[in-house]
Short mmCIF file of C-alpha atoms and ligand atoms in Angstrom, two decimals:
data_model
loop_
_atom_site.label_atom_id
_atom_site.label_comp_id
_atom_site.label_asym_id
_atom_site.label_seq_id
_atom_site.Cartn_x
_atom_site.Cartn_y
_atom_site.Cartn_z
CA UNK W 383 48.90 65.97 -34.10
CA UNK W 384 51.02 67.37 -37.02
CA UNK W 385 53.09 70.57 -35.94
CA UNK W 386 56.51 71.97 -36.80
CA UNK W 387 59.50 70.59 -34.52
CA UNK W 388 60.22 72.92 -31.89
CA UNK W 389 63.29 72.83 -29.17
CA UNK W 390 62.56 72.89 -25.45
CA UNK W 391 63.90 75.74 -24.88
CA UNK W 392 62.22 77.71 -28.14
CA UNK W 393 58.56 76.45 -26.15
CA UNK W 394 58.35 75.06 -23.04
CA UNK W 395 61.36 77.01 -21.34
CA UNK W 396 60.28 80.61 -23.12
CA UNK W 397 56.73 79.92 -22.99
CA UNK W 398 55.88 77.90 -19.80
CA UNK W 399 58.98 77.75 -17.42
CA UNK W 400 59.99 81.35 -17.88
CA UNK W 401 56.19 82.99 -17.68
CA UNK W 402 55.84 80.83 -14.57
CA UNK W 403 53.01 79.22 -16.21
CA UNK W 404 54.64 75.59 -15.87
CA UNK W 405 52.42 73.54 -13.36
CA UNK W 406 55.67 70.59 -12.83
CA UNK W 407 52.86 68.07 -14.29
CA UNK W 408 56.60 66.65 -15.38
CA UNK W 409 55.02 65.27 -18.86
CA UNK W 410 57.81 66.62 -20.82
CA UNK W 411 60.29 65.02 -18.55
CA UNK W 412 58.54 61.69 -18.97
CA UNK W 413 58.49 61.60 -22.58
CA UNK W 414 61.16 63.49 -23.95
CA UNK W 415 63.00 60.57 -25.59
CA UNK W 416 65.86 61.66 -25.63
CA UNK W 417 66.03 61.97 -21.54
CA UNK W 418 67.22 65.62 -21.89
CA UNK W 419 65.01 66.85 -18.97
CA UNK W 420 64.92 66.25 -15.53
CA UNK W 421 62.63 66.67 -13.14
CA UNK W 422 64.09 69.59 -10.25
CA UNK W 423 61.88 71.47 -7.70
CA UNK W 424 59.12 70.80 -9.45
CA UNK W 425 60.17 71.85 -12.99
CA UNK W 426 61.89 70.53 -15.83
CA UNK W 427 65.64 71.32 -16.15
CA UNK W 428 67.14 70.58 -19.20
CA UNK W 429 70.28 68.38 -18.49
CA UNK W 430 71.41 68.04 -22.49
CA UNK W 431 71.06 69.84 -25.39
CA UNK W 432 68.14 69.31 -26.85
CA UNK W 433 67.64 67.45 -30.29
CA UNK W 434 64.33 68.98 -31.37
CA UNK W 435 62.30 66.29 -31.58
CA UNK W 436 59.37 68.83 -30.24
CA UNK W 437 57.36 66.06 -28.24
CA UNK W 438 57.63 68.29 -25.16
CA UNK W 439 55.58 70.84 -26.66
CA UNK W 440 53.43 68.30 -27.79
CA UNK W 441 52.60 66.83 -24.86
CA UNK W 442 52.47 69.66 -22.06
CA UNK W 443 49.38 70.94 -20.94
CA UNK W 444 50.33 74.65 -20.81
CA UNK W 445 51.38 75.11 -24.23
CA UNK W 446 49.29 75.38 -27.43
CA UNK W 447 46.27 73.37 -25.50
CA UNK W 448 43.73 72.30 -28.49
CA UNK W 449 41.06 72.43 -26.07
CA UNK W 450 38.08 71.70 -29.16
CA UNK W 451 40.51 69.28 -30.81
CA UNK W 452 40.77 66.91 -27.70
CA UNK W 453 37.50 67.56 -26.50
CA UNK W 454 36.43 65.77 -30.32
CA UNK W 455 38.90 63.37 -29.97
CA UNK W 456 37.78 61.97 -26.63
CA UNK W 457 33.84 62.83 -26.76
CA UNK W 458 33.04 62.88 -30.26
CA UNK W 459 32.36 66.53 -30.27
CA UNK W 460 33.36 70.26 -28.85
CA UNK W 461 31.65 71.25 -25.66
CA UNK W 462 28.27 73.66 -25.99
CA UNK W 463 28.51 77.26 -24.44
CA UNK W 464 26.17 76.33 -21.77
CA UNK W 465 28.25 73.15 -20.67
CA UNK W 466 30.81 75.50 -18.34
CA UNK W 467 32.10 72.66 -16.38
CA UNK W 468 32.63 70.25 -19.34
CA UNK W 469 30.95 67.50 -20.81
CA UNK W 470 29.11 65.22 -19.09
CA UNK W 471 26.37 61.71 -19.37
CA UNK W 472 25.40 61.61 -15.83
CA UNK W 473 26.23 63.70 -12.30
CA UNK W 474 26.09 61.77 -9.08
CA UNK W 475 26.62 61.84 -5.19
CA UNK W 476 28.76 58.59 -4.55
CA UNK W 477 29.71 57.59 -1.04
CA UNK W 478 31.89 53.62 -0.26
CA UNK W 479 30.11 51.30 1.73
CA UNK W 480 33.09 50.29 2.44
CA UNK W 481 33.55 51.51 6.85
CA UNK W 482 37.68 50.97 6.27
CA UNK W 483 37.51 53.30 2.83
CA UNK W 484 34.97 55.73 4.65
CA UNK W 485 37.58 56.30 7.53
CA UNK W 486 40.32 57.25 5.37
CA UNK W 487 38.53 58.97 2.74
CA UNK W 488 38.53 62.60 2.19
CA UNK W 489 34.65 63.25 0.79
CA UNK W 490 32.60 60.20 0.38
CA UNK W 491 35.25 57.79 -0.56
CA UNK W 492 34.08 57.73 -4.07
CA UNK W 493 37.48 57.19 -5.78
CA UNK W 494 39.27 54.95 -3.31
CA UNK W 495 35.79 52.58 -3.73
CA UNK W 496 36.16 53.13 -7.60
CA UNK W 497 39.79 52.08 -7.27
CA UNK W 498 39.46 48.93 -5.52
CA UNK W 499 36.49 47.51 -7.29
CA UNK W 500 38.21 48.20 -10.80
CA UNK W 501 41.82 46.43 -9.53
CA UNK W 502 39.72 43.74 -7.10
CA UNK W 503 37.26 42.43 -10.58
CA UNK W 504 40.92 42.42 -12.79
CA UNK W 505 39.40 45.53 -14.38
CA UNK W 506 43.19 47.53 -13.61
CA UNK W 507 46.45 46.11 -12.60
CA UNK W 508 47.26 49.01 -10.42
CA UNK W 509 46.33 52.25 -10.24
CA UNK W 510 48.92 56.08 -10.27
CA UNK W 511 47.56 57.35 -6.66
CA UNK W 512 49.50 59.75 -4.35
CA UNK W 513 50.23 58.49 -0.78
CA UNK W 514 51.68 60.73 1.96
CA UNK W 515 54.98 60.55 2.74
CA UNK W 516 55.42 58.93 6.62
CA UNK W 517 57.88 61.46 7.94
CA UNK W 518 56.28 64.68 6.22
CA UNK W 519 52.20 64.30 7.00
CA UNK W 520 50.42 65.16 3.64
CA UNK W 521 53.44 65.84 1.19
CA UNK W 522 52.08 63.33 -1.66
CA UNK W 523 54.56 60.86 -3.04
CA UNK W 524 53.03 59.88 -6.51
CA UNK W 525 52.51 56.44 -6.15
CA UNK W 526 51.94 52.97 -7.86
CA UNK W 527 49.58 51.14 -6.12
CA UNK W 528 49.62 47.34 -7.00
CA UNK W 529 47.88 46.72 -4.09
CA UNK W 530 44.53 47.04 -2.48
CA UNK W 531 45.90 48.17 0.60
CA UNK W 532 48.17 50.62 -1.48
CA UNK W 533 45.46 51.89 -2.89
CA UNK W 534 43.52 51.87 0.35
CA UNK W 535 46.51 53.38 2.33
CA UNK W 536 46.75 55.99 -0.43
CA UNK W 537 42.41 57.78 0.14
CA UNK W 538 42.59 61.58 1.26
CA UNK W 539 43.68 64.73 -0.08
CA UNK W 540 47.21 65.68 0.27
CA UNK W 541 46.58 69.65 -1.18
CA UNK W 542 50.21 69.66 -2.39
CA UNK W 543 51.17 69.01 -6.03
CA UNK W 544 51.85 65.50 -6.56
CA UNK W 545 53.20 64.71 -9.90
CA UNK W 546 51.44 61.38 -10.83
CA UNK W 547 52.75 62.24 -14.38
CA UNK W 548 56.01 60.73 -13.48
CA UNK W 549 54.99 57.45 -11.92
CA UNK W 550 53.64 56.34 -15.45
CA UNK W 551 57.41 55.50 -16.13
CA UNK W 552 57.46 53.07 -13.31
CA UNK W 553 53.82 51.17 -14.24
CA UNK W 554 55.73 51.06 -17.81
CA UNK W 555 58.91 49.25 -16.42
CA UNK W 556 56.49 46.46 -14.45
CA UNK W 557 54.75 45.75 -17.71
CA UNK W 558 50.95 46.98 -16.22
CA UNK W 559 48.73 47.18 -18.93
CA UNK W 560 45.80 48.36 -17.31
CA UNK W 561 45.95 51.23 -14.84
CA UNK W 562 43.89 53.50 -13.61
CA UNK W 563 44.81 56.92 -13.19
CA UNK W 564 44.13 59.72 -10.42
CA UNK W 565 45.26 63.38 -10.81
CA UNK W 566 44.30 66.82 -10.96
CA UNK W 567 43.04 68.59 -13.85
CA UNK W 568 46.63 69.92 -15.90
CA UNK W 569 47.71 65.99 -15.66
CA UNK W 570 44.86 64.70 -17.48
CA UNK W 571 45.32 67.20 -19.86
CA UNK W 572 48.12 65.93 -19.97
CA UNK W 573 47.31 62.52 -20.57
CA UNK W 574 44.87 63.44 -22.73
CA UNK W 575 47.34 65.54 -24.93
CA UNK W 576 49.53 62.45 -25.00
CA UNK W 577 46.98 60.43 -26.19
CA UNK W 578 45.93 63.08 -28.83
CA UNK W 579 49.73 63.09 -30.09
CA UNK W 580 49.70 59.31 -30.52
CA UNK W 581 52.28 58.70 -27.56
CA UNK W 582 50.75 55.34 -26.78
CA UNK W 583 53.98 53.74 -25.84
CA UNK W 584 52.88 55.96 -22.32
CA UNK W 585 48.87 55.95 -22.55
CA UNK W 586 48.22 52.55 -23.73
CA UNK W 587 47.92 50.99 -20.46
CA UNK W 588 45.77 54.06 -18.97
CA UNK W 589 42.42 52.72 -19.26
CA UNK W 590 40.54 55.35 -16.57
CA UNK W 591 41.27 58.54 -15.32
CA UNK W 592 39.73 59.45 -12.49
CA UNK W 593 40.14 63.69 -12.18
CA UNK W 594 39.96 65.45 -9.15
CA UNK W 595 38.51 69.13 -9.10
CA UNK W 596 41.40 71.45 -7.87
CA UNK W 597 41.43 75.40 -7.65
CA UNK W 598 45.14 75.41 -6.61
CA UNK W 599 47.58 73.34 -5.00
CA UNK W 600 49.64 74.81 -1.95
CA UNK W 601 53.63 75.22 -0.99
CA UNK W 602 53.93 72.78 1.72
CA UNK W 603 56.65 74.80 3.64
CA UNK W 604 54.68 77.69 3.11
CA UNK W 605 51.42 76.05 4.79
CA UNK W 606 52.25 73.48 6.74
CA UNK W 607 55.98 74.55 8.09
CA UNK W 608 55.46 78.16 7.97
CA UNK W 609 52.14 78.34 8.97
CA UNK W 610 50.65 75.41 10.86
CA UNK W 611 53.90 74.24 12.85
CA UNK W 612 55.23 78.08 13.11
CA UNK W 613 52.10 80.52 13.37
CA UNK W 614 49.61 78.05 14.39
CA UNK W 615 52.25 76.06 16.93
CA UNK W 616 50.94 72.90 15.64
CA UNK W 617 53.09 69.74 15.05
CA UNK W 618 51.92 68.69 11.33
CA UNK W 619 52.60 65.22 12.69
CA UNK W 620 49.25 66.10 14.86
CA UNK W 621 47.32 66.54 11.76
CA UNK W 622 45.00 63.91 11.12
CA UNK W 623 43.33 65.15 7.92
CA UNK W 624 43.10 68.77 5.66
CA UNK W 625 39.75 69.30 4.34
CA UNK W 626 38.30 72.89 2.25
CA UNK W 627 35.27 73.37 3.20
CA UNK W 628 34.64 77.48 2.55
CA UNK W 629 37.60 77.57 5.08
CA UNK W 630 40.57 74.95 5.29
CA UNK W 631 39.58 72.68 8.73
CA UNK W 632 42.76 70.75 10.01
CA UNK W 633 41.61 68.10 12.16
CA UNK W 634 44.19 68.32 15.18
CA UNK W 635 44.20 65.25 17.54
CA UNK W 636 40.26 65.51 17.77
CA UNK W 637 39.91 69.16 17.39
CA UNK W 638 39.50 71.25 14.55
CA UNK W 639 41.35 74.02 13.49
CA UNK W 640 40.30 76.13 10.44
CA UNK W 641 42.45 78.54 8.58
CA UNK W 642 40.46 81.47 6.79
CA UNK W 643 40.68 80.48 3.00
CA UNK W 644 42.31 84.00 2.27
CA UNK W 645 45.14 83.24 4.45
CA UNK W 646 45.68 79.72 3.36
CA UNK W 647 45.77 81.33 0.12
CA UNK W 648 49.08 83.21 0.29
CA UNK W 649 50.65 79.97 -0.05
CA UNK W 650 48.99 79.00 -3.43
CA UNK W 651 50.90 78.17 -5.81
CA UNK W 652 51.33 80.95 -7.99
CA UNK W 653 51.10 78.48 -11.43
CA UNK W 654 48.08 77.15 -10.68
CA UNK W 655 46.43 80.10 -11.51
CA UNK W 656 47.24 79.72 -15.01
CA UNK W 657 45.33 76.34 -15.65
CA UNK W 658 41.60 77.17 -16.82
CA UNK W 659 40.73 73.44 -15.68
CA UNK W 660 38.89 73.06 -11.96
CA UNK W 661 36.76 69.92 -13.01
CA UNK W 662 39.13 68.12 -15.01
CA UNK W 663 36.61 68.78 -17.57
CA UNK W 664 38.34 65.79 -19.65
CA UNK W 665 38.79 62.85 -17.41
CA UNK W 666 36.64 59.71 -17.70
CA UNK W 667 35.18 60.50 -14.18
CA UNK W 668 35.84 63.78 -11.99
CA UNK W 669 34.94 64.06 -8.53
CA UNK W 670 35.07 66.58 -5.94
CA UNK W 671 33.97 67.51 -2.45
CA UNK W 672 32.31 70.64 -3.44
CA UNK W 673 30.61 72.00 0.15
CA UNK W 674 29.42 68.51 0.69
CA UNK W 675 30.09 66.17 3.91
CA UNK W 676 31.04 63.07 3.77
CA UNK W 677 29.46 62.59 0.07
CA UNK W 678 31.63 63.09 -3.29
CA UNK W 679 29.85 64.61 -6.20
CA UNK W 680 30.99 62.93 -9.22
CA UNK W 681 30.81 63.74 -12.62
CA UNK W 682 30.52 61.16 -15.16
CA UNK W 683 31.66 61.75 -18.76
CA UNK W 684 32.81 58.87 -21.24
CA UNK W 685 31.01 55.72 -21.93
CA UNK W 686 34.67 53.78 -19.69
CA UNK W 687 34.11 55.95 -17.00
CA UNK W 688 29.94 55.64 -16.90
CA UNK W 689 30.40 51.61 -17.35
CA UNK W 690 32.95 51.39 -14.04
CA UNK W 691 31.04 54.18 -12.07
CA UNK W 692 27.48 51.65 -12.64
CA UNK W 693 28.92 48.73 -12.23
CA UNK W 694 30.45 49.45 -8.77
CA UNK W 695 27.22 51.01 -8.33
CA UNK W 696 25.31 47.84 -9.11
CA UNK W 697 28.08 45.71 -6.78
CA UNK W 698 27.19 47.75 -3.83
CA UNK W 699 30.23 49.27 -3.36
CA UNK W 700 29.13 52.47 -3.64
CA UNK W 701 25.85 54.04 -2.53
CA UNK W 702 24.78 57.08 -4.50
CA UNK W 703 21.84 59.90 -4.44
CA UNK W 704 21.16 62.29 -7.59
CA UNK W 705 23.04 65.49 -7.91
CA UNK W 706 19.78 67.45 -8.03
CA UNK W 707 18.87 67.20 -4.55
CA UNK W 708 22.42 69.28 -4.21
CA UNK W 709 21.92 72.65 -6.13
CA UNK W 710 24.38 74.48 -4.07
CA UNK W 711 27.44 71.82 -4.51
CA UNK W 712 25.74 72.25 -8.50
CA UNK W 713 26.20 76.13 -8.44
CA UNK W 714 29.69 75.98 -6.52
CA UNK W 715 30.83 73.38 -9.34
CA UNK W 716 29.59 75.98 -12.03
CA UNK W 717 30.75 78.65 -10.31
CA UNK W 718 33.99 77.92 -9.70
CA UNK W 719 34.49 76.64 -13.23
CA UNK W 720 33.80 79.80 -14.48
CA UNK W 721 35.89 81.61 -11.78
CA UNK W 722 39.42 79.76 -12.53
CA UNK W 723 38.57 79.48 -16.40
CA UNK W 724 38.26 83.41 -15.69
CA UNK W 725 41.28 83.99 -13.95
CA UNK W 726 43.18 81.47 -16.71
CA UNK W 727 42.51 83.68 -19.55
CA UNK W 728 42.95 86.97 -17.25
CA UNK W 729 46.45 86.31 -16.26
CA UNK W 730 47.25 84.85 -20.23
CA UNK W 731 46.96 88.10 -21.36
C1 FAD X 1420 45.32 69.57 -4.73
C2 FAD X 1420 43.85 69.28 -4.65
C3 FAD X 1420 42.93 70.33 -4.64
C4 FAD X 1420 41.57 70.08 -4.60
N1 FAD X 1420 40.70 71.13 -4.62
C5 FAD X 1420 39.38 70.90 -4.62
C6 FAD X 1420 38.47 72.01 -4.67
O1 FAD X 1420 38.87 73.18 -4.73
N2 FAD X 1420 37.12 71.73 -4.66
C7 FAD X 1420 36.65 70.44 -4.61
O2 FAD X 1420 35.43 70.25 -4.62
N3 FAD X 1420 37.49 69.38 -4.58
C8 FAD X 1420 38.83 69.58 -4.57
N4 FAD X 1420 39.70 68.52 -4.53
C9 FAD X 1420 39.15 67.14 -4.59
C10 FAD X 1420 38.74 66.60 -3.22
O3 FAD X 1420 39.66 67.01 -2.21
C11 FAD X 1420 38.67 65.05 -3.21
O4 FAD X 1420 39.88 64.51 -3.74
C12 FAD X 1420 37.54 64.51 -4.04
O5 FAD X 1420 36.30 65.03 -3.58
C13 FAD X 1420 37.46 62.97 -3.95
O6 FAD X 1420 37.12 62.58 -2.66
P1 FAD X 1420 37.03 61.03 -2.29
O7 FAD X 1420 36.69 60.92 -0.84
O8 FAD X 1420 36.15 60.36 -3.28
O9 FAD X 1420 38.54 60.61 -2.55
P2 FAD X 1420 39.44 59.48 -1.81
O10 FAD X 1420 38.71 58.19 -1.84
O11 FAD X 1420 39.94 60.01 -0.53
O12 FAD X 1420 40.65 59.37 -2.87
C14 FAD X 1420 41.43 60.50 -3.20
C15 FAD X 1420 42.41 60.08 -4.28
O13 FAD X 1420 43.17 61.21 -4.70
C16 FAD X 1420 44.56 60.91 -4.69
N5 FAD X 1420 45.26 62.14 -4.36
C17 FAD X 1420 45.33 62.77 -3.16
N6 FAD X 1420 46.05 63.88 -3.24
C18 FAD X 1420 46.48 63.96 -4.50
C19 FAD X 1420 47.27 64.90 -5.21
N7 FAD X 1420 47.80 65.97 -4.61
N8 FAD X 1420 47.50 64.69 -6.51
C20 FAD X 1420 47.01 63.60 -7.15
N9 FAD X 1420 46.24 62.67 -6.52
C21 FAD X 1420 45.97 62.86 -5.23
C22 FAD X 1420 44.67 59.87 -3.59
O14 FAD X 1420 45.84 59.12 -3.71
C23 FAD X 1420 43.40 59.05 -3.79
O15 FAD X 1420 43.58 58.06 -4.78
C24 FAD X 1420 41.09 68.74 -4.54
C25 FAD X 1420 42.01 67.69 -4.53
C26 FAD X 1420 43.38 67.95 -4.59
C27 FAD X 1420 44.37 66.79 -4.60
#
């Protein structure tokens, strides 16, 4: 992608940081080859002045976003008006067979089983996952898992932002040349715009990404300081899992707790609002939970991510059911593709 050179500060900082539109994906901090950034509280600080090289505005996924551009570049052609969560070859219901994976999971285990059974046949070397840190329950720690019980140890939603972005820099320095990657929607834009740019020195050895569907991602002091340990009295430690299911269920000990979606929501992150992506409408696979229980819905579009999703499919390590016989997790998918594409372009103005 040919455009004119363009400081940091001149794009991403007026643009992105300032408008409050920058997610902390952390892409420019990654690449900026000069090492001018750094990643603080979630944002990139620049450190020293900037040499213009423009890769940061290049590569983030909230600035100048050539939505039709990529979409040719990694389907062979711009989406149709009537494809509103993307392009797709095939939508499933996936669930592991796997009783260790199903325990951990957070839906039906889909991408922990897609994980495994990509690094166990040599398929990946390791895989960009997001584990929770041990003394903070559900704060993600982006994660390289070169391991199957890293990967393993890393199923379930953490619904904090985890920037996976960052951990490409450590598959780089162990020489992995074939990694899968998990994230939510702004980092495989991300990816994807790095790939589009020609950065392969970071994308080469990304041979799947695996998107999740995310509407937002929450302030963990806000939620789970604030709120769980101080309104709700409940020791995060206590949590066993955080699910969304039309309200956000904590699983206490053996209890459930659920928190009205509309007050979790004061602790959204305000940023997240400004990404137009809930499918992550350009990973090989996407998957989300979408209503369902204990099934993820999985949505299947390039010829990499169709050839691992049947092939663990045809191993047994996944069980799966068509996505028709699930209209409502179908209209919820459409519907809230619409809804944050909406809200995107609202707040853009
Ligand atoms: C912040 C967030 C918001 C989401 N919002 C929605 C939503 O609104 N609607 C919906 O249908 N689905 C949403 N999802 C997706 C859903 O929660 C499940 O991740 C998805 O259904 C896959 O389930 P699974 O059982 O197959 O995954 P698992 O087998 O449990 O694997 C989950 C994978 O995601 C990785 N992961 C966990 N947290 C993060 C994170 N914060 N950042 C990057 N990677 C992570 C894990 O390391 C693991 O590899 C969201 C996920 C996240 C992280």
């Amino acid at each position: 992608m040919k455009t004119a050179k363009v400081s940091f500060e001149d794009s991403i900082a007026e643009a992105v940081v300032k408008t409050g539109k920058c997610v902390g994906c952390g892409t420019c901090v990654l690449t900026c080859p000069f090492n001018c950034l750094e990643y603080i509280e979630e944002k990139p600080s620049i450190v020293k002045e900037c040499k213009v090289c423009g890769i940061c505005a290049q590569v983030c996924p909230q600035y100048d976003f050539p939505l039709s551009k990529i979409e040719s570049f990694v389907f062979g052609r711009e989406r149709k008006s009537d494809e509103a969560f993307g392009i797709y070859r095939r939508l499933a219901l996936a669930r592991a067979t796997d009783k260790q994976i199903l325990q951990k999971c957070q839906d039906g285990g889909a991408v922990t089983a897609l994980l495994l059974f990509a690094f166990e046949n040599g398929i990946t070397d390791g895989a960009i996952v997001a584990k929770s840190e041990l003394e903070k329950p559900f704060y993600p720690q982006p994660t390289l898992a070169t391991t199957a019980n890293d990967i393993l140890q890393s199923a379930g939603t953490k619904y904090f932002y985890s920037p996976n972005i960052l951990t490409i820099a450590k598959a780089l320095e162990r020489r992995l040349m074939k990694l899968a990657f998990v994230g939510t929607p702004c980092q495989i834009r991300a990816v994807r715009k790095m790939q589009f740019a020609g950065l392969k020195k970071y994308t080469a050895p990304i041979r799947h990404l695996i998107g999740l569907a995310c509407s937002e991602c929450f302030i963990y002091d806000g939620l789970m300081k604030e709120h769980v340990a101080g309104k709700l009295g409940v020791n995060p430690k206590r949590v066993r899992k955080v699910n969304i299911k039309g309200k956000m269920l904590l699983t206490v000990d053996s209890e459930t707790v659920a928190i009205p979606l509309t007050e979790a929501k004061q602790y959204a992150r305000k940023s997240c609002h400004f990404c137009e992506d809930f499918s992550s409408e350009l990973a090989d696979i996407s998957v989300g939970g979408l209503g369902l229980e204990g099934w993820t819905f999985v949505i299947i579009r390039t010829q990499q991510g169709e050839e691992l999703f049947s092939n663990a499919e045809e191993a047994g390590t996944i069980t799966t059911k068509e996505a028709s016989t699930e209209t409502n997790a179908l209209n919820l998918l459409i519907k809230l593709s619409v809804k944050k594409r909406t809200v995107a372009k609202e707040l853009a103005k």
